[in-house]
């Protein structure tokens, strides 16, 4: 494990020989920072002793002494894919988790070469120096912190890199003179000040890899920035659209794949919902004003026509885009969950209404239960018909040889046209059921009925919005515990919401 | 459910409904008659008659509706009948629907296509009609 991390994880070097080799971070040894991707994430609480780092910096002129010890390391680490293990340069600073402290960390790098200034710092502050490790350290932190952190880190990194680049030539000079002679000796050379060709190559590769990872990091960070900007823009659009009364569940994504028939229907449905609000408030005031039955009848008839209108609109939409209706993309998620054949299930609606409409005469109760029963039978029949259609479609699509492919597709297309018929019959059932129910009830009861239905669906839509906007934690360690608490919070807040209804 | 296909000698005896006229004994295969007449004749032959097609899913739905109510309808699959096309045309003339099936007759009287059948069921008029035709016993 240690061998995987060049430069940071511990190799068991001889204690006092700290190399300033840009890959080396001997301090990791005694901290046991072996897990590669997280070793630079110093939130784990590993505090580096800065004193030792100073020593290392001071000794930066010293070349690698034990190549033998290094060899297995390098062999393991010079892997282009293992980017996490490549480090660009001498680690400038190690700054610990408190992000606010990164600023002071920055100060010390300001003066001249990063390397030299470090020695002046007495605090134990650790900062991940590899770009990749910074990347991985970014993720758990959350976007906000990243953005606070990045400029600092980038600056520091750059300075560190500059520092290392400054140093490198120094390293090579002494080694440059003796490449040929050293080659012969191979890794067995024990001279402290000589770098043989192999090592040089390794150094070069490491530098290359480090540079690449720096570039990668830059690209990634830029991507993050642009995504963040786009996200805030989208959120603003969202809020604006919401304020204008559009129901997002119904509209589909702006610019997403939505047919023109579906888009038109969504618009008309949104308008219908606005009208619905208007009708409802009209009805409420009418009931409170205790109008005569005749006057109430007029308003109620208007509401009935309003419902007939949506059935008509759905009929038109079924011709142009039946999938849009039957998949419920025009509704909110909670409604969609309980959708039956592109709309509400009449028997369910009746069940809901029975509880809300007392007092009812015995005759009415019998009538309503009978209606519920008939509706259930009709629903069952339609569902079975649709199932038969699905079976037939499956057989058509699954069967057939390769040669017959187009023919089978044509047959399948023909079968799909039946979907429109089913949605139309389902809407027809809904409309008939509603009309018959209204015939059973008195005018006043009908008025209350419409209010109940309107409020019910209003709450269902509100539930969808609440669900969509419930607070969720970003992914950090104990994700599960966070979620349970937020779920509780959400339930509480939603309960408070409904108290107002 | 009773499925009728071209059969030379169909026994109509087990239908409790209206006694078949002499000319009907030969079933659909009787030639020369006006298709619409044939439709009416067939419709009068049973308490509940459904003109259907074996591949039609809405027909399946209407059949399931009646079976779910405990009714035993007589079904004519027009795509399996050599003279089915004529009947199809006659039905289109009668109702103007496309597709022409399913069409339901109860007690010899035309009820209509799926939407009419469901509407009358929701209305509560379907059950009395069935009882009257003897297709449903309480």
PDB file of C-alpha atoms in Angstrom, chain A residues 38-250:
ATOM      1  CA  UNK A  38      -7.570   9.946   1.039  1.00  0.00           C
ATOM      2  CA  UNK A  39      -4.193  10.345   2.411  1.00  0.00           C
ATOM      3  CA  UNK A  40      -4.042  13.916   1.445  1.00  0.00           C
ATOM      4  CA  UNK A  41      -7.397  14.514   2.864  1.00  0.00           C
ATOM      5  CA  UNK A  42      -6.278  15.525   6.176  1.00  0.00           C
ATOM      6  CA  UNK A  43      -9.647  15.592   7.714  1.00  0.00           C
ATOM      7  CA  UNK A  44      -8.771  12.249   9.030  1.00  0.00           C
ATOM      8  CA  UNK A  45      -6.973  14.208  11.590  1.00  0.00           C
ATOM      9  CA  UNK A  46      -3.466  13.305  10.724  1.00  0.00           C
ATOM     10  CA  UNK A  47      -1.277  16.134  11.778  1.00  0.00           C
ATOM     11  CA  UNK A  48       2.094  16.321  10.241  1.00  0.00           C
ATOM     12  CA  UNK A  49       4.893  17.485  12.286  1.00  0.00           C
ATOM     13  CA  UNK A  50       6.019  20.553  10.547  1.00  0.00           C
ATOM     14  CA  UNK A  51       9.430  20.360  12.028  1.00  0.00           C
ATOM     15  CA  UNK A  52      10.199  17.299  10.024  1.00  0.00           C
ATOM     16  CA  UNK A  53       9.013  18.955   6.882  1.00  0.00           C
ATOM     17  CA  UNK A  54      11.362  21.785   7.471  1.00  0.00           C
ATOM     18  CA  UNK A  55      14.166  19.386   7.746  1.00  0.00           C
ATOM     19  CA  UNK A  56      13.252  17.864   4.488  1.00  0.00           C
ATOM     20  CA  UNK A  57      13.202  21.196   2.794  1.00  0.00           C
ATOM     21  CA  UNK A  58      16.548  22.031   4.140  1.00  0.00           C
ATOM     22  CA  UNK A  59      17.870  18.837   2.803  1.00  0.00           C
ATOM     23  CA  UNK A  60      16.423  19.387  -0.610  1.00  0.00           C
ATOM     24  CA  UNK A  61      19.758  19.330  -2.193  1.00  0.00           C
ATOM     25  CA  UNK A  62      20.290  15.783  -1.164  1.00  0.00           C
ATOM     26  CA  UNK A  63      19.662  13.259  -3.833  1.00  0.00           C
ATOM     27  CA  UNK A  64      18.030   9.980  -3.526  1.00  0.00           C
ATOM     28  CA  UNK A  65      20.280   7.719  -1.672  1.00  0.00           C
ATOM     29  CA  UNK A  66      18.617   4.401  -1.637  1.00  0.00           C
ATOM     30  CA  UNK A  67      17.498   3.739  -5.071  1.00  0.00           C
ATOM     31  CA  UNK A  68      17.067   0.167  -4.081  1.00  0.00           C
ATOM     32  CA  UNK A  69      14.458   1.140  -1.624  1.00  0.00           C
ATOM     33  CA  UNK A  70      12.896   3.328  -4.195  1.00  0.00           C
ATOM     34  CA  UNK A  71      12.922   0.905  -7.036  1.00  0.00           C
ATOM     35  CA  UNK A  72      10.021  -1.235  -5.978  1.00  0.00           C
ATOM     36  CA  UNK A  73       8.181   1.971  -5.278  1.00  0.00           C
ATOM     37  CA  UNK A  74       8.735   3.459  -8.653  1.00  0.00           C
ATOM     38  CA  UNK A  75       8.012   0.280 -10.434  1.00  0.00           C
ATOM     39  CA  UNK A  76       4.737   0.220  -8.712  1.00  0.00           C
ATOM     40  CA  UNK A  77       3.924   3.822  -9.178  1.00  0.00           C
ATOM     41  CA  UNK A  78       4.881   4.656 -12.701  1.00  0.00           C
ATOM     42  CA  UNK A  79       1.517   3.762 -14.015  1.00  0.00           C
ATOM     43  CA  UNK A  80      -0.146   6.301 -16.176  1.00  0.00           C
ATOM     44  CA  UNK A  81      -3.577   5.256 -15.066  1.00  0.00           C
ATOM     45  CA  UNK A  82      -2.831   5.539 -11.395  1.00  0.00           C
ATOM     46  CA  UNK A  83      -3.102   9.259 -11.433  1.00  0.00           C
ATOM     47  CA  UNK A  84      -3.825   9.500  -7.798  1.00  0.00           C
ATOM     48  CA  UNK A  85      -0.353   8.447  -7.059  1.00  0.00           C
ATOM     49  CA  UNK A  86       1.440  11.013  -9.104  1.00  0.00           C
ATOM     50  CA  UNK A  87       2.492  14.160  -7.476  1.00  0.00           C
ATOM     51  CA  UNK A  88       3.602  17.164  -9.268  1.00  0.00           C
ATOM     52  CA  UNK A  89       6.159  18.663  -7.102  1.00  0.00           C
ATOM     53  CA  UNK A  90       7.465  19.309  -3.762  1.00  0.00           C
ATOM     54  CA  UNK A  91       4.568  19.635  -1.395  1.00  0.00           C
ATOM     55  CA  UNK A  92       4.291  23.237  -0.479  1.00  0.00           C
ATOM     56  CA  UNK A  93       2.176  23.028   2.552  1.00  0.00           C
ATOM     57  CA  UNK A  94       0.005  20.818   4.475  1.00  0.00           C
ATOM     58  CA  UNK A  95      -3.015  22.659   5.725  1.00  0.00           C
ATOM     59  CA  UNK A  96      -5.515  20.937   7.884  1.00  0.00           C
ATOM     60  CA  UNK A  97      -9.278  20.812   7.573  1.00  0.00           C
ATOM     61  CA  UNK A  98     -10.401  24.139   8.970  1.00  0.00           C
ATOM     62  CA  UNK A  99     -10.880  25.783   5.667  1.00  0.00           C
ATOM     63  CA  UNK A 100     -10.705  29.205   7.056  1.00  0.00           C
ATOM     64  CA  UNK A 101      -7.163  28.606   7.894  1.00  0.00           C
ATOM     65  CA  UNK A 102      -6.236  28.125   4.322  1.00  0.00           C
ATOM     66  CA  UNK A 103      -5.828  31.806   4.036  1.00  0.00           C
ATOM     67  CA  UNK A 104      -3.029  31.987   6.471  1.00  0.00           C
ATOM     68  CA  UNK A 105      -1.541  29.062   4.706  1.00  0.00           C
ATOM     69  CA  UNK A 106      -1.556  31.095   1.589  1.00  0.00           C
ATOM     70  CA  UNK A 107       0.394  33.856   3.141  1.00  0.00           C
ATOM     71  CA  UNK A 108       3.378  31.778   3.779  1.00  0.00           C
ATOM     72  CA  UNK A 109       3.638  30.779   0.190  1.00  0.00           C
ATOM     73  CA  UNK A 110       3.588  34.280  -0.973  1.00  0.00           C
ATOM     74  CA  UNK A 111       7.110  34.967  -0.147  1.00  0.00           C
ATOM     75  CA  UNK A 112       9.305  33.583  -2.820  1.00  0.00           C
ATOM     76  CA  UNK A 113       9.612  29.956  -3.517  1.00  0.00           C
ATOM     77  CA  UNK A 114       7.082  27.892  -1.726  1.00  0.00           C
ATOM     78  CA  UNK A 115       9.681  25.578  -0.475  1.00  0.00           C
ATOM     79  CA  UNK A 116      11.758  28.038   1.320  1.00  0.00           C
ATOM     80  CA  UNK A 117       8.985  29.775   3.106  1.00  0.00           C
ATOM     81  CA  UNK A 118       7.613  26.662   4.617  1.00  0.00           C
ATOM     82  CA  UNK A 119      10.428  26.337   6.914  1.00  0.00           C
ATOM     83  CA  UNK A 120       9.337  29.461   8.637  1.00  0.00           C
ATOM     84  CA  UNK A 121       5.990  28.091   9.662  1.00  0.00           C
ATOM     85  CA  UNK A 122       5.827  26.496  12.992  1.00  0.00           C
ATOM     86  CA  UNK A 123       2.204  25.452  12.935  1.00  0.00           C
ATOM     87  CA  UNK A 124       1.233  22.031  11.974  1.00  0.00           C
ATOM     88  CA  UNK A 125      -0.956  22.789   9.022  1.00  0.00           C
ATOM     89  CA  UNK A 126      -1.402  20.362   6.317  1.00  0.00           C
ATOM     90  CA  UNK A 127      -2.722  20.804   2.881  1.00  0.00           C
ATOM     91  CA  UNK A 128      -3.219  18.221   0.221  1.00  0.00           C
ATOM     92  CA  UNK A 129      -0.742  18.994  -2.441  1.00  0.00           C
ATOM     93  CA  UNK A 130      -1.633  16.659  -5.209  1.00  0.00           C
ATOM     94  CA  UNK A 131      -4.219  17.963  -7.621  1.00  0.00           C
ATOM     95  CA  UNK A 132      -5.923  14.623  -7.689  1.00  0.00           C
ATOM     96  CA  UNK A 133      -6.063  14.409  -3.982  1.00  0.00           C
ATOM     97  CA  UNK A 134      -7.521  17.863  -3.957  1.00  0.00           C
ATOM     98  CA  UNK A 135     -10.084  16.683  -6.359  1.00  0.00           C
ATOM     99  CA  UNK A 136     -11.020  13.828  -4.135  1.00  0.00           C
ATOM    100  CA  UNK A 137     -10.951  16.052  -1.142  1.00  0.00           C
ATOM    101  CA  UNK A 138     -13.349  18.335  -2.890  1.00  0.00           C
ATOM    102  CA  UNK A 139     -16.090  15.823  -3.225  1.00  0.00           C
ATOM    103  CA  UNK A 140     -16.977  15.254   0.357  1.00  0.00           C
ATOM    104  CA  UNK A 141     -16.767  18.901   1.148  1.00  0.00           C
ATOM    105  CA  UNK A 142     -19.640  20.105  -0.905  1.00  0.00           C
ATOM    106  CA  UNK A 143     -19.572  22.534  -3.708  1.00  0.00           C
ATOM    107  CA  UNK A 144     -19.491  25.695  -1.652  1.00  0.00           C
ATOM    108  CA  UNK A 145     -16.440  24.830   0.246  1.00  0.00           C
ATOM    109  CA  UNK A 146     -14.718  23.692  -2.836  1.00  0.00           C
ATOM    110  CA  UNK A 147     -15.117  27.019  -4.401  1.00  0.00           C
ATOM    111  CA  UNK A 148     -13.781  28.733  -1.384  1.00  0.00           C
ATOM    112  CA  UNK A 149     -10.948  26.369  -1.273  1.00  0.00           C
ATOM    113  CA  UNK A 150      -9.993  26.055  -4.855  1.00  0.00           C
ATOM    114  CA  UNK A 151      -8.536  29.420  -5.589  1.00  0.00           C
ATOM    115  CA  UNK A 152      -6.343  29.085  -2.565  1.00  0.00           C
ATOM    116  CA  UNK A 153      -5.326  25.596  -3.308  1.00  0.00           C
ATOM    117  CA  UNK A 154      -4.712  26.294  -6.898  1.00  0.00           C
ATOM    118  CA  UNK A 155      -2.527  29.199  -6.073  1.00  0.00           C
ATOM    119  CA  UNK A 156      -0.616  27.213  -3.587  1.00  0.00           C
ATOM    120  CA  UNK A 157      -0.289  24.348  -5.911  1.00  0.00           C
ATOM    121  CA  UNK A 158       0.969  26.550  -8.661  1.00  0.00           C
ATOM    122  CA  UNK A 159       3.500  28.057  -6.404  1.00  0.00           C
ATOM    123  CA  UNK A 160       4.527  24.673  -5.217  1.00  0.00           C
ATOM    124  CA  UNK A 161       4.916  23.547  -8.740  1.00  0.00           C
ATOM    125  CA  UNK A 162       6.890  26.586  -9.593  1.00  0.00           C
ATOM    126  CA  UNK A 163       9.074  25.920  -6.678  1.00  0.00           C
ATOM    127  CA  UNK A 164       9.642  22.395  -7.729  1.00  0.00           C
ATOM    128  CA  UNK A 165      10.352  23.340 -11.232  1.00  0.00           C
ATOM    129  CA  UNK A 166      12.929  25.679  -9.983  1.00  0.00           C
ATOM    130  CA  UNK A 167      14.449  22.914  -8.030  1.00  0.00           C
ATOM    131  CA  UNK A 168      14.483  20.292 -10.627  1.00  0.00           C
ATOM    132  CA  UNK A 169      17.214  21.656 -12.784  1.00  0.00           C
ATOM    133  CA  UNK A 170      19.406  21.648  -9.778  1.00  0.00           C
ATOM    134  CA  UNK A 171      18.754  17.995  -9.361  1.00  0.00           C
ATOM    135  CA  UNK A 172      19.637  17.161 -12.826  1.00  0.00           C
ATOM    136  CA  UNK A 173      22.872  18.984 -13.074  1.00  0.00           C
ATOM    137  CA  UNK A 174      24.903  16.782 -10.902  1.00  0.00           C
ATOM    138  CA  UNK A 175      23.293  13.761 -12.415  1.00  0.00           C
ATOM    139  CA  UNK A 176      23.716  14.974 -15.949  1.00  0.00           C
ATOM    140  CA  UNK A 177      27.405  14.527 -15.869  1.00  0.00           C
ATOM    141  CA  UNK A 178      27.371  10.884 -15.161  1.00  0.00           C
ATOM    142  CA  UNK A 179      24.470   9.302 -16.963  1.00  0.00           C
ATOM    143  CA  UNK A 180      26.528   6.887 -18.977  1.00  0.00           C
ATOM    144  CA  UNK A 181      28.635   5.675 -16.186  1.00  0.00           C
ATOM    145  CA  UNK A 182      25.656   5.376 -13.920  1.00  0.00           C
ATOM    146  CA  UNK A 183      23.732   3.390 -16.460  1.00  0.00           C
ATOM    147  CA  UNK A 184      26.178   0.647 -16.258  1.00  0.00           C
ATOM    148  CA  UNK A 185      25.945   0.497 -12.589  1.00  0.00           C
ATOM    149  CA  UNK A 186      22.185   0.344 -12.692  1.00  0.00           C
ATOM    150  CA  UNK A 187      20.054   0.567  -9.622  1.00  0.00           C
ATOM    151  CA  UNK A 188      22.783  -0.805  -7.563  1.00  0.00           C
ATOM    152  CA  UNK A 189      24.460   2.571  -7.341  1.00  0.00           C
ATOM    153  CA  UNK A 190      24.658   3.823  -3.867  1.00  0.00           C
ATOM    154  CA  UNK A 191      26.014   7.259  -4.508  1.00  0.00           C
ATOM    155  CA  UNK A 192      23.867   9.815  -2.863  1.00  0.00           C
ATOM    156  CA  UNK A 193      24.399  12.555  -5.317  1.00  0.00           C
ATOM    157  CA  UNK A 194      24.058  10.671  -8.556  1.00  0.00           C
ATOM    158  CA  UNK A 195      20.906  10.020 -10.485  1.00  0.00           C
ATOM    159  CA  UNK A 196      21.182   7.260 -12.995  1.00  0.00           C
ATOM    160  CA  UNK A 197      19.299   7.180 -16.258  1.00  0.00           C
ATOM    161  CA  UNK A 198      16.555   5.024 -14.908  1.00  0.00           C
ATOM    162  CA  UNK A 199      15.865   7.357 -12.115  1.00  0.00           C
ATOM    163  CA  UNK A 200      16.009  10.303 -14.414  1.00  0.00           C
ATOM    164  CA  UNK A 201      13.480   8.688 -16.625  1.00  0.00           C
ATOM    165  CA  UNK A 202      11.284   8.015 -13.683  1.00  0.00           C
ATOM    166  CA  UNK A 203      11.577  11.548 -12.545  1.00  0.00           C
ATOM    167  CA  UNK A 204      10.663  12.790 -15.954  1.00  0.00           C
ATOM    168  CA  UNK A 205       7.680  10.491 -16.138  1.00  0.00           C
ATOM    169  CA  UNK A 206       6.565  11.575 -12.756  1.00  0.00           C
ATOM    170  CA  UNK A 207       6.794  15.173 -13.755  1.00  0.00           C
ATOM    171  CA  UNK A 208       4.824  14.468 -16.871  1.00  0.00           C
ATOM    172  CA  UNK A 209       2.144  12.645 -14.993  1.00  0.00           C
ATOM    173  CA  UNK A 210       2.007  15.377 -12.428  1.00  0.00           C
ATOM    174  CA  UNK A 211       1.595  17.988 -15.058  1.00  0.00           C
ATOM    175  CA  UNK A 212      -1.143  16.006 -16.691  1.00  0.00           C
ATOM    176  CA  UNK A 213      -3.004  15.650 -13.480  1.00  0.00           C
ATOM    177  CA  UNK A 214      -2.732  19.343 -12.865  1.00  0.00           C
ATOM    178  CA  UNK A 215      -4.275  20.020 -16.230  1.00  0.00           C
ATOM    179  CA  UNK A 216      -6.951  17.474 -15.592  1.00  0.00           C
ATOM    180  CA  UNK A 217      -7.740  19.076 -12.329  1.00  0.00           C
ATOM    181  CA  UNK A 218      -8.015  22.454 -13.966  1.00  0.00           C
ATOM    182  CA  UNK A 219     -10.410  21.104 -16.539  1.00  0.00           C
ATOM    183  CA  UNK A 220     -12.470  19.404 -13.908  1.00  0.00           C
ATOM    184  CA  UNK A 221     -12.682  22.489 -11.810  1.00  0.00           C
ATOM    185  CA  UNK A 222     -13.760  24.538 -14.767  1.00  0.00           C
ATOM    186  CA  UNK A 223     -16.446  21.995 -15.505  1.00  0.00           C
ATOM    187  CA  UNK A 224     -17.650  22.255 -11.948  1.00  0.00           C
ATOM    188  CA  UNK A 225     -17.796  25.998 -12.151  1.00  0.00           C
ATOM    189  CA  UNK A 226     -19.811  26.055 -15.333  1.00  0.00           C
ATOM    190  CA  UNK A 227     -22.153  23.389 -14.021  1.00  0.00           C
ATOM    191  CA  UNK A 228     -22.694  25.391 -10.900  1.00  0.00           C
ATOM    192  CA  UNK A 229     -23.505  28.501 -12.853  1.00  0.00           C
ATOM    193  CA  UNK A 230     -25.892  26.573 -15.028  1.00  0.00           C
ATOM    194  CA  UNK A 231     -27.521  25.081 -11.955  1.00  0.00           C
ATOM    195  CA  UNK A 232     -28.194  28.452 -10.401  1.00  0.00           C
ATOM    196  CA  UNK A 233     -29.583  29.689 -13.691  1.00  0.00           C
ATOM    197  CA  UNK A 234     -31.885  26.706 -13.934  1.00  0.00           C
ATOM    198  CA  UNK A 235     -33.066  27.227 -10.400  1.00  0.00           C
ATOM    199  CA  UNK A 236     -33.888  30.822 -11.180  1.00  0.00           C
ATOM    200  CA  UNK A 237     -35.806  29.788 -14.270  1.00  0.00           C
ATOM    201  CA  UNK A 238     -37.626  27.240 -12.205  1.00  0.00           C
ATOM    202  CA  UNK A 239     -38.693  29.757  -9.642  1.00  0.00           C
ATOM    203  CA  UNK A 240     -39.773  32.162 -12.275  1.00  0.00           C
ATOM    204  CA  UNK A 241     -41.831  29.497 -14.001  1.00  0.00           C
ATOM    205  CA  UNK A 242     -43.386  28.437 -10.713  1.00  0.00           C
ATOM    206  CA  UNK A 243     -44.312  32.003  -9.929  1.00  0.00           C
ATOM    207  CA  UNK A 244     -46.097  32.156 -13.230  1.00  0.00           C
ATOM    208  CA  UNK A 245     -48.220  29.250 -12.216  1.00  0.00           C
ATOM    209  CA  UNK A 246     -46.839  26.540 -14.422  1.00  0.00           C
ATOM    210  CA  UNK A 247     -46.897  23.054 -13.068  1.00  0.00           C
ATOM    211  CA  UNK A 248     -43.552  21.499 -13.681  1.00  0.00           C
ATOM    212  CA  UNK A 249     -44.721  17.960 -13.402  1.00  0.00           C
ATOM    213  CA  UNK A 250     -46.982  18.518 -16.294  1.00  0.00           C
TER     214      UNK A 250
END
